[in-house]
Coordinates of C-alpha atoms in Angstrom, one line a residue:
Chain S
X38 CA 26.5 -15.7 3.5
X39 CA 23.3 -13.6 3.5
X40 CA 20.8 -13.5 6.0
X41 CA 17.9 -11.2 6.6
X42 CA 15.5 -11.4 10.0
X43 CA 12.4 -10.4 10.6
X44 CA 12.2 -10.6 14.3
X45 CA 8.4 -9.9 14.7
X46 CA 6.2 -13.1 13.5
X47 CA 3.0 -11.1 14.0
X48 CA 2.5 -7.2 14.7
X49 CA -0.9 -5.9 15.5
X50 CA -1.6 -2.0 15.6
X51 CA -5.0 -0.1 15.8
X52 CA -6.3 1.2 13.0
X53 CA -4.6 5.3 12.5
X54 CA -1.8 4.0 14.3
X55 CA 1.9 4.2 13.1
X56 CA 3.4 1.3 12.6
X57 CA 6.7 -0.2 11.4
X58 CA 7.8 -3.8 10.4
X59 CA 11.6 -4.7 11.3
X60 CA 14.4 -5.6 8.7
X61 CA 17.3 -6.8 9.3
X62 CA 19.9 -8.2 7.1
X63 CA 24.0 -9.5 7.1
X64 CA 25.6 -9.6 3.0
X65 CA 29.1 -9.4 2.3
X66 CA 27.9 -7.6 -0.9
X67 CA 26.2 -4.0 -1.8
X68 CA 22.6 -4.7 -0.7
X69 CA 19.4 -4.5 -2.5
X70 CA 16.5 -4.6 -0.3
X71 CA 12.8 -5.0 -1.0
X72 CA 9.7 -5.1 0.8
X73 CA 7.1 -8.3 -0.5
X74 CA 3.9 -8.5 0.6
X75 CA 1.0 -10.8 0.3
X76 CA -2.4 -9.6 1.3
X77 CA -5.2 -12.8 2.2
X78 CA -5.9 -14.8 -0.7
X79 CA -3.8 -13.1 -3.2
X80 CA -0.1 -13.6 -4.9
X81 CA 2.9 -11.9 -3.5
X82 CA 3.5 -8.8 -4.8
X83 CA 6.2 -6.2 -4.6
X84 CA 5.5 -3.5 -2.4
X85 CA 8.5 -0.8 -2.9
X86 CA 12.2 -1.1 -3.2
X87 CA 15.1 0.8 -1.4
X88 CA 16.8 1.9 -4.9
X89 CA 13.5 3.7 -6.2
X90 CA 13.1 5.6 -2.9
X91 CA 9.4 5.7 -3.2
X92 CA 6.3 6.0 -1.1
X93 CA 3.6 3.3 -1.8
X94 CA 0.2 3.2 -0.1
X95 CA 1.8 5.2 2.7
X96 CA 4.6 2.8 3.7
X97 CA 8.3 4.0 2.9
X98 CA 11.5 2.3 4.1
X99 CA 15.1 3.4 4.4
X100 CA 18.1 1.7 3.9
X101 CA 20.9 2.0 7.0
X102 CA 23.9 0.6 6.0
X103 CA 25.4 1.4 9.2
X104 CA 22.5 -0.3 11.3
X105 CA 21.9 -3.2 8.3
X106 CA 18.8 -2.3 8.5
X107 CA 15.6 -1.4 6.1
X108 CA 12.5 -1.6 8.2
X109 CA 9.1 -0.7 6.8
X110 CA 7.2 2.2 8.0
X111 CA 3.8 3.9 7.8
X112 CA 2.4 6.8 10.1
X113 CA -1.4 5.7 9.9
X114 CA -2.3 2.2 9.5
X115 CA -5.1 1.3 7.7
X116 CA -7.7 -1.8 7.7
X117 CA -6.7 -3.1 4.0
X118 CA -3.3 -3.0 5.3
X119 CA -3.4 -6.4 7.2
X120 CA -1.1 -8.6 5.4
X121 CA 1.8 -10.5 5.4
X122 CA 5.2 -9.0 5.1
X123 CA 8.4 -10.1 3.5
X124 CA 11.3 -8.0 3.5
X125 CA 14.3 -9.5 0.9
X126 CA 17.2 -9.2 -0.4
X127 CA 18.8 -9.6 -4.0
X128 CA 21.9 -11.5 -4.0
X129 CA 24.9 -11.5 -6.1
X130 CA 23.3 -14.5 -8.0
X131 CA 19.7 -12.3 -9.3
X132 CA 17.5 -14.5 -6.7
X133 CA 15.8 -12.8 -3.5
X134 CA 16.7 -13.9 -0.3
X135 CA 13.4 -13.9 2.0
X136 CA 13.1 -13.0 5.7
X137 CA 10.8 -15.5 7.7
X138 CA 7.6 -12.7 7.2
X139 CA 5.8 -10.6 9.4
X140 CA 1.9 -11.0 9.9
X141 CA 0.6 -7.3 10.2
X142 CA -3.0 -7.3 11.5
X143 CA -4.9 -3.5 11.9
X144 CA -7.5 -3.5 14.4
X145 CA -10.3 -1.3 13.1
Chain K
X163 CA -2.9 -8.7 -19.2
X164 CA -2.3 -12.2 -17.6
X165 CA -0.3 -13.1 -15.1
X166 CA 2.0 -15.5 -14.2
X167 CA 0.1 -18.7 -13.8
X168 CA 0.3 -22.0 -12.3
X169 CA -0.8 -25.9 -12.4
X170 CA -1.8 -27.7 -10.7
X171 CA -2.9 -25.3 -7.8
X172 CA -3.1 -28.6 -5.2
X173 CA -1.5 -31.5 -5.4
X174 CA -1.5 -34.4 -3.4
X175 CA 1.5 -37.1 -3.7
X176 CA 1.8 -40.5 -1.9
X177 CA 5.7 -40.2 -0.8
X178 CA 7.5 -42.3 -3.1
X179 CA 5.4 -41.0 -6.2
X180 CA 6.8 -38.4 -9.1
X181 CA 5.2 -34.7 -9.8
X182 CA 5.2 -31.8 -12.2
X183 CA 4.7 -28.6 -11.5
X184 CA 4.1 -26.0 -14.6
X185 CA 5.0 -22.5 -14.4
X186 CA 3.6 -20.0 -17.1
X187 CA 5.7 -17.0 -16.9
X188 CA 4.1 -13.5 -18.0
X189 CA 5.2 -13.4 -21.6
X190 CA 8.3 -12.1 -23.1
X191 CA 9.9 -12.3 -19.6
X192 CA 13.5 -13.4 -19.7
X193 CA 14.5 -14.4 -16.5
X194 CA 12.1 -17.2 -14.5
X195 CA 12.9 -18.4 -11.0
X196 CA 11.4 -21.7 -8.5
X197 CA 10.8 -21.2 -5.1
X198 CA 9.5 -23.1 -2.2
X199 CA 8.0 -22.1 0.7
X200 CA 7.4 -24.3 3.3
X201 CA 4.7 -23.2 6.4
X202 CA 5.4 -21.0 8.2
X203 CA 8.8 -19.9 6.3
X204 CA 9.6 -17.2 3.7
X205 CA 10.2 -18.3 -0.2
X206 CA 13.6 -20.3 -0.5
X207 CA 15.2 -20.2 -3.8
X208 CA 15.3 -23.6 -5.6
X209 CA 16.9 -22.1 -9.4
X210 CA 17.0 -19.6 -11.9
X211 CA 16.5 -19.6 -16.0
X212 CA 17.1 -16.8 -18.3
X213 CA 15.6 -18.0 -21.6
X214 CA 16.0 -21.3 -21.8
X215 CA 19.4 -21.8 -19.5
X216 CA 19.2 -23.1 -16.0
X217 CA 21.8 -20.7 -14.8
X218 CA 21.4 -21.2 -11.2
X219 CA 20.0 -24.2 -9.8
X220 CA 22.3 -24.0 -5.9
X221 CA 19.1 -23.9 -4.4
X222 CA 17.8 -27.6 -5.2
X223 CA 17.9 -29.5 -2.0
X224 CA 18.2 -32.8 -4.1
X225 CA 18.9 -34.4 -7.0
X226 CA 15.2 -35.5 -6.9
X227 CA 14.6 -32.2 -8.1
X228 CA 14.9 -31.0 -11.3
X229 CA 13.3 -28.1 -13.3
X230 CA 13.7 -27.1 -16.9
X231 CA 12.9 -24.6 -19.4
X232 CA 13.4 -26.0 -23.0
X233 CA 11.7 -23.1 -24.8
X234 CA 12.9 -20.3 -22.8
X235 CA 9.2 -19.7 -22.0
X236 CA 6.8 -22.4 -20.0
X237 CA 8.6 -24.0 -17.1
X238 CA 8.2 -27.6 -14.8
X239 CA 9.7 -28.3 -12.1
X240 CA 9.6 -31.9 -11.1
X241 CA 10.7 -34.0 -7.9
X242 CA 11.3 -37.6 -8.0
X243 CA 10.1 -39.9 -5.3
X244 CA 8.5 -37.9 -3.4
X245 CA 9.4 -37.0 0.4
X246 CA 7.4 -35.6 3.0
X247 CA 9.5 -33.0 3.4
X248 CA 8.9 -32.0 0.1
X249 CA 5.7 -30.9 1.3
X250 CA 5.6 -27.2 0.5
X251 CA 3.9 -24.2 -1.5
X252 CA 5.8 -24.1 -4.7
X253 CA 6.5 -20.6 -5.7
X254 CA 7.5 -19.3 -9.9
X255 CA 8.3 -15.7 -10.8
X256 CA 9.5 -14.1 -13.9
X257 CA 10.8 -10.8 -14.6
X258 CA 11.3 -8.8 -17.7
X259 CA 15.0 -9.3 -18.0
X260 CA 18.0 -10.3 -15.8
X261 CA 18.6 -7.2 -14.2
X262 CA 14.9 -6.6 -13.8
X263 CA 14.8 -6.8 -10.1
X264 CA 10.7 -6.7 -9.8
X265 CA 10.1 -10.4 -9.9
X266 CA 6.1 -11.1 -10.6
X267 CA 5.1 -14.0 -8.5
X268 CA 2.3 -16.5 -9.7
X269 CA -0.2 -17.9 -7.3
X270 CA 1.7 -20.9 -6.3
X271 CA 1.1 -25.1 -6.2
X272 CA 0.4 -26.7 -2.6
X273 CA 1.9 -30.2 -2.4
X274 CA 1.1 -32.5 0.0
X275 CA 3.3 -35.4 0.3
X276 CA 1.2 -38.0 2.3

């Protein structure tokens, strides 16, 4: 069975801070992993996925198979960073599997 | 271009009363999946259509639920005799095909099951 944790509910950092939201995840599989996120008032949106290996609005993540882990990173937080966070996983059957969410808030 | 959109945007159920939720998937996207959220909790999957076939549907918790797709294109998912614990945000996405792993979320339908 899959799983994927999020062990921080809420994460606050000061604005120019670095700041990185924890991923955690268990599958039996080969794992696709994507960060989600849903800034106030607006849909959930895709924010980057492992396979692309991209950098978007600052953040990057990295897979560690040996860890299971694929937490979220940025070196400077900014303001219209405050959000919520969902890190997820693709399983076997083309759905995502969703951690719990993170609540990042920047403090200017 | 438009996104995926959703109706109603609130709903509010007596328990032991039906719903229908439409989804309108971006257009030309294959593959369209239900999720719920409830508060608090991330998006858990309910099923999953590519065109007009429910190919997955593991993630309904009941047989009060049941979604379908019959043109391969507008979607509604309804739930029979409503519970309170079916009180939830109701989540569709669609992607452009089934190995298209950037699913495009609409804005979601609150229900409230009083």
């Amino acid at each position: 069975a899959q799983r994927v944790t999020q062990p921080e509910k809420l994460l606050s950092v000061f604005k120019g801070a670095p700041v990185e939201l924890k991923c955690n995840y268990s599958y039996s599989g080969s794992p696709e992993l994507f960060w989600y996120v849903q800034y106030s008032r607006q849909r959930l949106q895709l924010l980057l996925r492992h396979i692309s290996r991209e950098s978007i609005k600052g953040f990057t993540a990295d897979l560690n198979k040996g860890e299971t882990s694929f937490h979220l990173k940025k070196p400077f937080a900014q303001e219209e960073d405050s959000a919520m966070y969902y890190c997820a996983l693709l399983t076997g059957a083309n759905n995502l599997f969703f951690g719990t969410g993170t609540r990042l808030t920047v403090i200017p | 271009g438009a996104g995926v959109s959703q109706s109603p945007r609130y709903k509010v159920a007596k328990r032991g009363q039906d719903v229908a939720l439409r989804c309108d998937p971006i257009s030309g996207h294959v593959s369209l999946f239900w999720y719920q959220q409830a508060l608090g909790q991330g998006p858990e999957f309910l099923t999953y259509f590519q065109n007009e076939a429910q190919l997955d549907k593991s993630g309904l918790p009941s047989d009060r639920f049941f979604a379908e797709r019959p043109e391969g294109s507008v979607s509604t998912l309804k739930i029979q005799r409503t519970q309170q614990e079916d009180s939830a945000v109701y989540l569709c996405a669609s992607s452009f095909s089934d190995r298209s792993h950037e699913q495009y979320f609409g804005p979601g339908t609150r229900l409230t099951v009083t």
